[in-house]
Coordinates of C-alpha atoms in Angstrom, one line a residue:
Chain Z
M417 CA -20.1 21.2 -32.1
S418 CA -16.7 23.0 -31.6
A419 CA -14.7 23.3 -28.4
D420 CA -16.1 26.9 -28.0
P421 CA -17.7 26.7 -24.6
K422 CA -20.2 29.3 -25.7
A423 CA -21.4 26.9 -28.3
L424 CA -21.9 24.4 -25.6
Y425 CA -23.8 26.9 -23.5
Q426 CA -26.4 27.0 -26.2
E427 CA -30.1 27.7 -25.5
V428 CA -31.2 24.1 -25.0
I429 CA -28.8 23.6 -22.2
L430 CA -29.4 27.0 -20.8
D431 CA -33.2 26.3 -20.9
H432 CA -32.9 23.0 -19.1
N433 CA -30.7 24.6 -16.5
R434 CA -33.2 27.4 -15.9
K435 CA -36.3 25.1 -16.0
P436 CA -35.1 21.6 -15.3
R437 CA -37.6 19.0 -16.2
N438 CA -38.6 16.2 -13.7
Y439 CA -37.0 18.2 -10.9
G440 CA -37.8 17.1 -7.4
E441 CA -38.2 13.9 -5.5
L442 CA -40.4 10.7 -6.0
D443 CA -42.4 9.2 -3.2
H444 CA -41.2 5.6 -2.7
P445 CA -39.1 5.0 -5.8
S446 CA -38.1 1.6 -6.8
H447 CA -34.7 2.8 -7.6
H448 CA -32.6 5.5 -6.2
A449 CA -29.0 6.6 -6.1
E450 CA -27.0 9.6 -5.1
G451 CA -24.1 10.9 -7.4
V452 CA -21.2 13.1 -6.3
N453 CA -18.2 14.6 -8.1
P454 CA -15.9 15.0 -5.1
L455 CA -13.5 17.2 -6.8
C456 CA -16.1 19.9 -7.9
G457 CA -18.9 19.4 -5.4
D458 CA -21.6 18.5 -7.9
H459 CA -24.2 16.4 -5.9
I460 CA -27.4 15.0 -7.4
H461 CA -30.0 12.4 -6.6
V462 CA -31.8 10.2 -9.2
A463 CA -34.9 8.3 -8.4
L464 CA -37.1 6.2 -10.6
D465 CA -40.0 3.8 -10.6
L466 CA -39.9 0.8 -13.0
K467 CA -43.4 -0.5 -14.0
G468 CA -42.8 -3.9 -15.5
D469 CA -39.7 -3.2 -17.4
S470 CA -40.5 0.4 -18.3
V471 CA -39.3 3.6 -16.6
E472 CA -42.7 5.0 -15.5
R473 CA -41.4 7.9 -13.3
I474 CA -38.1 9.5 -13.0
A475 CA -36.8 12.6 -11.1
F476 CA -33.7 14.3 -10.0
H477 CA -32.7 17.0 -7.6
G478 CA -29.4 18.4 -6.1
E479 CA -26.9 21.1 -6.3
S480 CA -24.8 21.2 -9.5
C481 CA -23.5 23.4 -12.3
A482 CA -25.5 24.2 -15.6
I483 CA -23.9 21.5 -17.6
C484 CA -24.7 18.7 -14.9
K485 CA -28.3 20.0 -14.3
A486 CA -29.2 20.2 -18.0
S487 CA -27.7 16.8 -18.5
A488 CA -29.7 15.4 -15.7
S489 CA -32.8 17.1 -16.9
M490 CA -32.5 16.0 -20.6
M491 CA -31.6 12.4 -19.3
T492 CA -34.9 12.2 -17.4
V493 CA -36.7 13.3 -20.5
A494 CA -34.8 10.7 -22.6
V495 CA -35.3 7.7 -20.6
K496 CA -38.9 8.2 -19.3
G497 CA -41.0 5.6 -20.9
K498 CA -38.1 3.5 -22.1
S499 CA -37.3 0.1 -21.1
A500 CA -34.4 -0.6 -18.6
I501 CA -32.4 -2.1 -21.4
E502 CA -33.0 0.8 -23.6
A503 CA -32.1 3.3 -20.9
K504 CA -28.9 1.5 -20.2
T505 CA -27.9 1.4 -23.8
L506 CA -28.5 5.2 -23.9
I507 CA -26.5 5.6 -20.7
H508 CA -23.5 4.0 -22.6
E509 CA -24.0 5.9 -25.6
F510 CA -24.1 9.3 -23.9
V511 CA -21.0 8.4 -21.7
D512 CA -19.2 7.3 -24.9
M513 CA -20.2 10.4 -26.7
A514 CA -19.3 12.8 -23.9
T515 CA -15.9 11.1 -23.4
G516 CA -15.3 11.3 -27.1
R517 CA -15.2 7.5 -27.8
I518 CA -17.9 7.9 -30.4
A519 CA -19.3 10.6 -32.4
A520 CA -22.9 11.8 -31.9
K521 CA -23.7 10.8 -35.4
D522 CA -22.6 7.3 -34.6
S523 CA -24.9 7.1 -31.7
P524 CA -28.2 5.8 -32.9
H525 CA -30.3 6.7 -29.8
I526 CA -28.6 9.9 -28.8
G527 CA -31.0 12.4 -30.5
R528 CA -31.2 15.9 -28.9
L529 CA -28.6 14.8 -26.4
A530 CA -26.1 15.5 -29.2
V531 CA -26.0 19.1 -27.8
F532 CA -23.5 17.7 -25.3
S533 CA -21.1 16.2 -27.8
G534 CA -18.8 19.3 -27.5
I535 CA -18.1 18.5 -23.8
S536 CA -15.5 15.8 -24.9
E537 CA -13.3 18.7 -25.9
L538 CA -13.5 20.3 -22.4
P539 CA -12.0 17.4 -20.4
M540 CA -12.4 19.1 -17.0
R541 CA -16.2 19.4 -17.6
V542 CA -17.0 15.9 -18.9
K543 CA -17.6 14.8 -15.4
C544 CA -20.3 17.3 -15.0
A545 CA -22.2 16.1 -18.0
I546 CA -21.8 12.3 -17.2
L547 CA -22.5 12.5 -13.4
P548 CA -26.4 12.1 -13.8
W549 CA -25.8 9.2 -16.2
H550 CA -23.5 7.4 -13.7
T551 CA -25.9 8.0 -11.0
L552 CA -28.8 6.6 -13.1
Q553 CA -26.7 3.5 -13.8
A554 CA -26.0 3.2 -10.0
A555 CA -29.7 3.3 -9.4
F556 CA -30.4 0.5 -11.9
N557 CA -27.6 -1.5 -10.2
A558 CA -29.3 -0.9 -6.9
E559 CA -26.1 0.8 -5.7
P560 CA -26.7 3.6 -3.2
S561 CA -24.2 6.0 -4.5
A562 CA -22.2 6.8 -7.6
S563 CA -19.1 8.9 -8.1
T564 CA -17.2 9.7 -11.2
E565 CA -14.0 8.8 -9.3
A566 CA -12.3 5.3 -9.6
E567 CA -14.0 2.2 -7.9
A568 CA -17.0 4.1 -6.8
D569 CA -17.9 4.7 -10.5
P570 CA -20.7 2.2 -11.4
M571 CA -19.5 2.6 -15.0
H572 CA -16.5 0.6 -14.1
T573 CA -18.7 -2.5 -13.7
P574 CA -19.8 -4.7 -16.5
L575 CA -23.5 -3.8 -17.5
G576 CA -24.4 -7.4 -18.4
D577 CA -27.7 -7.0 -20.1
A578 CA -27.1 -3.6 -21.8
Chain V
M960 CA 2.2 44.3 -22.9
N961 CA -0.9 45.9 -24.1
N962 CA -3.0 45.4 -21.0
T963 CA -1.0 47.4 -18.4
S964 CA -2.1 50.9 -19.4
A965 CA -4.5 51.4 -16.5
V966 CA -1.8 50.9 -14.0
T967 CA -0.6 53.8 -12.0
M968 CA 1.9 52.5 -9.5
P969 CA 4.6 54.3 -7.7
P970 CA 7.8 54.5 -9.8
A971 CA 9.5 52.1 -7.4
F972 CA 7.3 49.3 -8.9
N973 CA 7.1 49.1 -12.6
V974 CA 4.6 46.3 -13.3
A975 CA 5.3 46.5 -17.1
R976 CA 9.0 45.8 -16.5
V977 CA 8.0 42.9 -14.1
R978 CA 5.7 41.4 -16.5
A979 CA 8.5 41.4 -19.3
D980 CA 10.2 38.9 -17.0
F981 CA 7.3 36.3 -17.4
P982 CA 7.2 34.8 -20.9
I983 CA 4.0 33.0 -20.2
L984 CA 2.1 36.2 -19.7
G985 CA 2.5 36.9 -23.3
L986 CA 0.3 34.0 -24.3
T987 CA -3.2 34.3 -25.8
V988 CA -6.0 32.0 -24.6
A989 CA -9.1 31.6 -26.9
G990 CA -7.6 34.4 -29.0
K991 CA -7.4 36.9 -26.1
P992 CA -4.6 38.0 -24.0
L993 CA -4.1 35.7 -21.0
V994 CA -5.2 37.2 -17.7
Y995 CA -3.8 34.8 -15.1
L996 CA -5.7 35.1 -11.9
D997 CA -5.0 31.6 -10.4
N998 CA -1.9 32.5 -8.5
A999 CA -3.0 31.0 -5.2
A1000 CA -2.8 27.7 -7.0
S1001 CA 0.4 28.2 -8.7
S1002 CA 2.2 31.3 -9.7
Q1003 CA 4.2 31.7 -13.0
M1004 CA 7.9 31.5 -13.4
P1005 CA 10.1 34.5 -14.4
Q1006 CA 13.0 34.3 -16.9
P1007 CA 15.8 34.5 -14.3
V1008 CA 14.4 31.3 -12.6
I1009 CA 14.0 29.6 -15.9
D1010 CA 17.5 30.6 -16.9
R1011 CA 18.9 29.2 -13.5
L1012 CA 17.3 25.8 -14.1
V1013 CA 18.6 25.8 -17.6
R1014 CA 22.1 26.6 -16.4
Y1015 CA 22.0 23.9 -13.7
Q1016 CA 20.8 21.3 -16.2
S1017 CA 23.2 22.3 -18.9
T1018 CA 26.4 22.8 -16.8
E1019 CA 26.1 21.7 -13.1
H1020 CA 23.8 18.6 -12.8
A1021 CA 25.1 15.6 -10.7
N1022 CA 24.0 13.9 -7.5
I1023 CA 24.9 15.7 -4.3
H1024 CA 26.6 15.1 -1.0
R1025 CA 28.2 11.9 -2.4
A1026 CA 30.7 12.1 -5.0
V1027 CA 34.0 14.0 -5.0
H1028 CA 34.1 15.0 -8.8
Y1029 CA 33.7 18.4 -10.1
L1030 CA 30.0 18.3 -11.0
S1031 CA 28.9 16.7 -7.8
E1032 CA 30.7 19.4 -5.8
T1033 CA 29.2 22.1 -8.1
A1034 CA 25.6 20.8 -7.6
T1035 CA 26.2 20.4 -3.8
A1036 CA 27.4 23.8 -3.5
A1037 CA 24.5 25.3 -5.5
Y1038 CA 21.9 23.2 -3.5
E1039 CA 23.4 24.3 -0.2
A1040 CA 23.6 28.0 -1.4
A1041 CA 19.9 27.7 -2.2
R1042 CA 19.2 26.6 1.4
T1043 CA 21.1 29.6 2.6
R1044 CA 19.0 31.8 0.3
L1045 CA 15.9 30.4 1.8
Q1046 CA 17.2 30.9 5.3
R1047 CA 17.9 34.6 4.6
F1048 CA 14.5 35.0 2.8
I1049 CA 12.5 33.9 6.0
N1050 CA 15.2 35.1 8.4
A1051 CA 15.8 31.7 10.0
R1052 CA 18.7 31.7 12.5
E1053 CA 20.6 28.9 10.8
A1054 CA 20.6 27.3 7.3
R1055 CA 20.1 23.9 9.0
E1056 CA 16.6 25.0 10.1
V1057 CA 15.6 24.9 6.5
I1058 CA 14.5 21.4 5.3
F1059 CA 13.7 21.0 1.6
T1060 CA 10.5 19.2 1.1
S1061 CA 8.3 18.5 -1.8
G1062 CA 6.0 21.3 -0.7
T1063 CA 3.8 22.6 2.1
T1064 CA 1.9 19.4 2.2
E1065 CA 4.9 17.2 2.8
G1066 CA 6.3 19.9 5.4
I1067 CA 3.1 19.4 7.4
N1068 CA 3.1 15.7 7.1
L1069 CA 6.9 15.7 8.2
V1070 CA 5.8 17.5 11.4
A1071 CA 2.8 15.2 11.9
H1072 CA 5.0 12.2 11.6
G1073 CA 8.2 13.4 13.0
W1074 CA 7.0 15.4 15.9
G1075 CA 3.4 14.3 16.2
R1076 CA 3.9 10.6 16.6
Q1077 CA 6.5 11.2 19.3
N1078 CA 4.5 13.8 21.2
I1079 CA 0.8 13.3 20.8
R1080 CA -1.1 10.8 22.9
A1081 CA -4.6 9.7 23.6
G1082 CA -6.8 12.6 24.6
D1083 CA -4.4 15.2 23.6
E1084 CA -5.8 18.2 21.4
I1085 CA -4.6 19.8 18.4
I1086 CA -6.0 23.3 17.5
L1087 CA -6.8 24.0 13.9
T1088 CA -9.0 26.6 12.1
V1089 CA -12.0 26.4 9.9
L1090 CA -10.0 28.3 7.3
E1091 CA -7.5 25.6 6.8
H1092 CA -6.5 23.9 3.5
H1093 CA -7.1 20.2 3.6
S1094 CA -3.1 19.8 3.6
N1095 CA -3.5 21.3 7.2
I1096 CA -6.3 19.2 8.2
V1097 CA -5.9 15.7 6.8
P1098 CA -2.4 15.0 8.4
W1099 CA -3.6 16.0 11.8
Q1100 CA -6.9 13.9 11.3
M1101 CA -4.7 10.9 10.4
L1102 CA -2.6 11.4 13.4
A1103 CA -5.5 12.0 15.6
L1104 CA -7.1 8.6 14.5
E1105 CA -3.9 6.7 15.1
K1106 CA -3.3 8.3 18.6
G1107 CA -6.8 8.9 19.8
A1108 CA -6.3 12.7 19.9
I1109 CA -8.9 15.4 19.2
L1110 CA -9.0 18.3 16.8
R1111 CA -10.2 21.5 18.0
V1112 CA -11.4 24.1 15.3
V1113 CA -11.2 27.9 15.7
P1114 CA -14.3 29.4 14.0
I1115 CA -14.5 32.5 11.9
N1116 CA -17.0 35.5 11.7
D1117 CA -18.8 36.2 8.6
A1118 CA -16.1 38.4 7.2
G1119 CA -13.8 35.3 7.3
E1120 CA -11.8 36.5 10.2
L1121 CA -10.6 34.1 12.9
L1122 CA -12.4 34.7 16.2
V1123 CA -9.3 35.1 18.4
D1124 CA -11.3 34.9 21.6
E1125 CA -12.7 31.5 20.7
Y1126 CA -9.2 30.4 19.9
E1127 CA -7.9 31.4 23.2
A1128 CA -10.9 29.6 24.9
L1129 CA -9.9 26.4 23.2
F1130 CA -6.7 25.9 25.2
N1131 CA -6.6 23.6 28.1
E1132 CA -4.0 21.4 29.8
R1133 CA -4.5 18.8 26.9
T1134 CA -3.6 21.2 24.1
R1135 CA -0.4 20.0 22.5
L1136 CA -0.2 21.8 19.1
V1137 CA -1.6 24.7 17.1
S1138 CA -1.4 24.4 13.3
V1139 CA -2.7 27.5 11.5
G1140 CA -2.6 28.9 8.1
H1141 CA -1.0 32.3 7.8
V1142 CA -3.1 33.4 4.9
S1143 CA -6.4 31.6 3.8
N1144 CA -6.1 30.3 0.3
A1145 CA -9.8 30.5 -0.4
L1146 CA -10.7 33.8 1.3
G1147 CA -7.2 35.6 1.7
S1148 CA -7.7 36.4 5.2
I1149 CA -4.4 37.1 6.9
N1150 CA -4.6 35.5 10.4
P1151 CA -3.1 37.2 13.5
V1152 CA -0.4 34.4 13.8
K1153 CA 2.0 36.4 15.8
Q1154 CA -0.6 37.0 18.4
M1155 CA -1.7 33.4 18.3
I1156 CA 1.8 32.1 18.6
A1157 CA 2.6 34.3 21.7
F1158 CA -0.7 33.1 23.4
A1159 CA 0.2 29.4 22.6
H1160 CA 3.8 29.8 23.8
A1161 CA 2.7 31.4 27.0
R1162 CA 1.0 27.9 27.6
G1163 CA 4.0 25.9 26.3
V1164 CA 2.3 24.9 23.1
P1165 CA 4.3 24.8 19.9
V1166 CA 2.8 26.3 16.7
L1167 CA 3.2 25.3 13.0
V1168 CA 2.3 27.9 10.6
D1169 CA 1.1 26.9 7.0
G1170 CA 2.8 29.7 5.0
A1171 CA 1.9 28.4 1.6
Q1172 CA -0.2 31.4 0.8
A1173 CA 1.8 34.0 2.8
A1174 CA 5.4 33.4 1.6
P1175 CA 4.8 34.7 -2.0
H1176 CA 3.0 37.9 -0.8
L1177 CA 4.3 39.0 2.6
A1178 CA 7.7 39.5 4.2
V1179 CA 8.1 36.4 6.4
D1180 CA 10.3 36.5 9.4
V1181 CA 10.2 33.3 11.3
Q1182 CA 12.2 34.8 14.2
D1183 CA 9.8 37.7 14.5
L1184 CA 6.8 35.5 14.4
D1185 CA 8.5 33.2 16.9
C1186 CA 6.9 30.2 15.2
D1187 CA 8.2 26.6 15.7
F1188 CA 7.5 25.3 12.3
Y1189 CA 6.7 27.2 9.0
A1190 CA 6.0 25.3 5.8
F1191 CA 5.7 26.7 2.3
S1192 CA 5.8 25.8 -1.4
G1193 CA 8.2 26.8 -4.1
H1194 CA 5.6 26.8 -7.0
K1195 CA 3.3 29.4 -5.4
M1196 CA 6.3 31.9 -5.2
C1197 CA 7.8 31.8 -8.7
G1198 CA 9.7 28.6 -8.2
P1199 CA 9.3 25.2 -9.6
T1200 CA 6.8 22.6 -8.5
G1201 CA 7.9 19.5 -6.4
I1202 CA 9.9 21.8 -4.0
G1203 CA 9.1 23.5 -0.7
V1204 CA 10.5 24.4 2.7
L1205 CA 9.9 23.4 6.2
Y1206 CA 11.4 25.7 8.7
G1207 CA 11.9 24.2 12.1
R1208 CA 13.4 25.5 15.2
A1209 CA 16.7 23.5 15.4
A1210 CA 16.0 22.1 18.8
L1211 CA 12.7 20.7 17.9
L1212 CA 14.1 19.3 14.6
E1213 CA 17.0 17.7 16.5
A1214 CA 14.7 15.9 18.9
M1215 CA 12.3 14.8 16.1
Q1216 CA 12.3 11.3 14.4
P1217 CA 13.0 11.3 10.7
F1218 CA 10.0 11.1 8.5
K1219 CA 11.5 9.0 5.7
G1220 CA 14.3 6.6 5.7
G1221 CA 16.9 6.0 3.1
G1222 CA 20.0 7.6 1.6
D1223 CA 21.4 11.0 2.8
M1224 CA 19.7 10.9 6.1
I1225 CA 22.0 8.4 7.7
H1226 CA 25.0 8.6 9.7
T1227 CA 25.8 5.0 10.0
V1228 CA 23.9 1.8 9.1
T1229 CA 24.1 -1.7 10.2
F1230 CA 21.5 -4.4 10.2
E1231 CA 21.2 -3.9 13.9
K1232 CA 20.9 -0.1 14.0
T1233 CA 20.9 3.1 12.1
T1234 CA 22.1 6.5 13.4
Y1235 CA 20.9 9.5 11.7
A1236 CA 22.6 12.4 10.1
P1237 CA 22.3 15.8 11.7
I1238 CA 19.7 18.2 10.5
P1239 CA 18.8 19.1 8.0
N1240 CA 20.0 15.9 6.2
K1241 CA 18.1 13.8 8.7
F1242 CA 14.9 15.0 6.9
E1243 CA 16.1 14.8 3.4
A1244 CA 16.2 11.0 2.5
G1245 CA 17.0 10.1 -1.1
T1246 CA 18.1 12.2 -3.8
P1247 CA 16.2 15.5 -3.4
P1248 CA 14.8 17.6 -6.3
I1249 CA 18.2 19.4 -6.7
A1250 CA 17.2 21.5 -9.7
A1251 CA 14.0 22.5 -8.2
A1252 CA 15.7 23.7 -4.9
I1253 CA 18.2 25.5 -6.9
G1254 CA 15.3 27.2 -8.9
L1255 CA 13.6 28.0 -5.6
G1256 CA 16.8 29.7 -4.5
A1257 CA 16.7 31.8 -7.7
A1258 CA 13.1 32.5 -7.2
V1259 CA 13.5 34.0 -3.7
D1260 CA 16.4 36.1 -5.1
Y1261 CA 14.1 37.4 -7.8
L1262 CA 11.3 38.3 -5.2
S1263 CA 13.8 39.9 -3.0
S1264 CA 15.2 41.9 -6.0
I1265 CA 11.6 43.4 -6.3
G1266 CA 11.2 43.6 -2.5
M1267 CA 8.4 41.9 -0.5
P1268 CA 7.2 45.3 0.8
A1269 CA 6.8 46.6 -2.9
I1270 CA 5.1 43.3 -3.8
A1271 CA 2.6 43.6 -0.9
A1272 CA 1.9 47.2 -1.6
H1273 CA 1.1 46.4 -5.4
E1274 CA -1.1 43.5 -4.5
H1275 CA -2.9 45.5 -1.8
E1276 CA -3.7 48.1 -4.6
L1277 CA -4.9 45.2 -6.8
L1278 CA -7.1 44.0 -3.9
R1279 CA -8.6 47.3 -3.2
Y1280 CA -9.4 48.0 -6.9
A1281 CA -10.8 44.5 -7.4
T1282 CA -12.9 44.6 -4.4
E1283 CA -14.4 47.9 -5.3
H1284 CA -15.3 46.9 -8.9
L1285 CA -16.5 43.2 -8.2
S1286 CA -18.6 44.7 -5.2
A1287 CA -20.2 47.0 -7.6
L1288 CA -21.4 44.2 -9.9
P1289 CA -25.0 43.4 -9.5
G1290 CA -25.5 39.8 -8.4
V1291 CA -21.9 39.3 -7.3
R1292 CA -21.2 38.5 -3.6
L1293 CA -17.8 38.6 -2.3
M1294 CA -16.9 35.9 0.3
G1295 CA -14.3 36.8 2.8
T1296 CA -14.0 40.5 3.6
A1297 CA -11.6 40.5 6.3
K1298 CA -9.9 43.7 7.4
D1299 CA -6.4 42.3 6.9
K1300 CA -6.4 40.4 3.7
A1301 CA -4.2 39.2 0.9
A1302 CA -5.1 39.7 -2.8
V1303 CA -7.7 36.9 -3.2
L1304 CA -11.2 37.4 -4.2
S1305 CA -13.7 34.4 -3.8
F1306 CA -17.0 35.3 -5.2
A1307 CA -20.5 33.9 -6.1
V1308 CA -22.5 35.2 -8.9
Q1309 CA -26.2 34.7 -8.6
G1310 CA -27.7 32.0 -10.7
I1311 CA -24.5 30.8 -12.1
H1312 CA -22.5 27.9 -10.8
P1313 CA -18.7 28.5 -10.4
H1314 CA -17.8 25.8 -12.9
D1315 CA -19.8 27.5 -15.5
M1316 CA -18.3 30.8 -14.6
G1317 CA -14.7 29.3 -14.9
T1318 CA -15.3 27.7 -18.2
L1319 CA -16.9 30.8 -19.7
L1320 CA -14.3 33.2 -18.2
N1321 CA -11.6 31.0 -19.8
Q1322 CA -13.2 31.8 -23.1
E1323 CA -12.5 35.5 -22.3
G1324 CA -8.9 34.6 -21.7
V1325 CA -9.3 34.9 -17.9
A1326 CA -8.0 32.0 -15.7
V1327 CA -9.7 31.8 -12.3
R1328 CA -10.0 28.8 -10.0
T1329 CA -13.5 27.4 -9.4
G1330 CA -14.4 24.8 -6.8
H1331 CA -13.9 24.1 -3.1
H1332 CA -10.3 25.1 -3.2
C1333 CA -9.4 22.2 -1.0
A1334 CA -11.1 23.8 1.9
Q1335 CA -14.4 21.8 2.2
P1336 CA -15.0 22.6 5.8
L1337 CA -14.7 26.3 5.1
M1338 CA -17.2 25.9 2.2
V1339 CA -19.7 24.2 4.6
R1340 CA -19.1 27.3 7.0
L1341 CA -19.9 29.7 4.1
G1342 CA -23.0 27.6 3.1
V1343 CA -21.8 27.0 -0.5
V1344 CA -20.2 24.0 -2.4
A1345 CA -17.9 25.9 -4.3
T1346 CA -16.8 29.5 -5.2
S1347 CA -15.0 31.3 -8.1
R1348 CA -11.6 32.6 -6.9
A1349 CA -9.4 35.3 -8.5
S1350 CA -6.0 35.3 -6.8
F1351 CA -3.4 38.0 -7.7
A1352 CA 0.3 38.1 -7.9
F1353 CA 2.6 41.1 -8.2
Y1354 CA 2.7 40.9 -12.0
N1355 CA -1.1 41.3 -12.3
T1356 CA -2.4 44.7 -13.3
L1357 CA -5.5 46.9 -12.8
A1358 CA -6.3 46.1 -16.4
D1359 CA -6.3 42.3 -15.3
V1360 CA -9.1 43.3 -12.9
D1361 CA -10.9 45.1 -15.7
A1362 CA -10.8 42.1 -17.8
L1363 CA -12.2 39.9 -15.0
V1364 CA -15.1 42.3 -14.4
A1365 CA -15.8 42.5 -18.1
G1366 CA -15.6 38.7 -18.2
I1367 CA -18.0 38.3 -15.4
R1368 CA -20.5 40.7 -17.1
S1369 CA -20.3 38.6 -20.3
V1370 CA -21.0 35.4 -18.6
Q1371 CA -23.9 37.1 -16.8
K1372 CA -25.3 37.9 -20.3
V1373 CA -25.1 34.2 -21.3
F1374 CA -27.1 33.2 -18.3
A1375 CA -29.6 36.2 -18.4

């Protein structure tokens, strides 16, 4: 992946933007959080149902750019059916990859989400890609809201079991 | 410059010659010539201003108003000469009515603290407009919270024009201040501030004008406007960042409390009591950004050498051309179509979020701003969370507009 934005806006991301998977609301979710990027206005909701320790249902909705929407869509696909611990591990791997802390090839669980690896070279857009993941983290933490700004960011808190 | 060929301007304004003064406009971005259309956020700096800053730092720098040595006297003279240049630029009556601030935001905060805390009481009302930048909302909100005052907001029509009848209807016996932007940063609407000031003054209400988006584009005459305060920023008008001006009517400034305490704003200090320096020093505590103020003086000299009427005329032509060509693009909606408008185009493109538009236009070398433009209440009024915004300066060309239009088409192909 290069820093070329056109490479980032490749077909898989555009496809998830056009046809987001698991888009909508869940009735009576066990976990829910709302995420905002106050500086750009991205705003999404993530809801999920844990059955035992497994993510049985997950959905998102909101208003955001293509990067955020595709990231949310692919996130829901990636964590559905996974255990909470596996999902939290993936959250950290994705955020580390998107922020350039680790390479996609060194992220054992990242899979198709590697299409976002180029985002780390567009610092102004990193928050767009990671907002859904921060919001999912907030939902797991039973926090009502997430933001990619300072203290409101649930990624600033220790994960404990991840 | 190779992207000025489409320009057909009157001979009085030679955009190619102007562009040659701006070294940054020769850059390439993503392998393409830079097309800089984010001037409402910050304009670029011409060589004469850069040279003036270099000369100051190389041969004149010292602290001001204190020492008796050569460099301090030289720096002091240059700083105060800059004040006089700014006085002439906005036609203030006296140089002491020109306060150097860090920018528009500080100017407004200065009035909120220095005038507002003295004069606003519980139940008093402050009139703003829905077009305001956050800088002209938040200081008043903070003051209102502290004092128990109330903010009243003038609405707009769908073209982005203030509803003057509604403005007039907001006045009552509790109205204490009007604070209004001269030009909307997000839509470019030029507000009828002279008319609004006359109406307010007839009711004994002072008016602050946020001129951040007007001073770089229009000839501003504070005496003709008859405003009480006028705030603007250097970096939006070819000057440095970290410097701006608050114009204030001398009598008002003299009656106000200082905003910040410290060196250079005092007359005498004992542990029992401090007496303050006369204006403008009363409002310039601490060592100011001396180089930036001198640079701003050079910037207004530069703008004046071109002529604000010539600048306004060229930008008007850019606006006309850009409006015509963006309106013709399928799926593009212009937001803000006021009859009286500065060269700012806010637009939405069907199916494409502004942030994706901004990132992909950058790949074409085109710099636009995307987001809420620090005008979130206005975005709510428009029913959007963000827009893309192309904002022009006098050094932009019709070819820049062509590059924007081609860029939008190219982004639309990505999302097709």
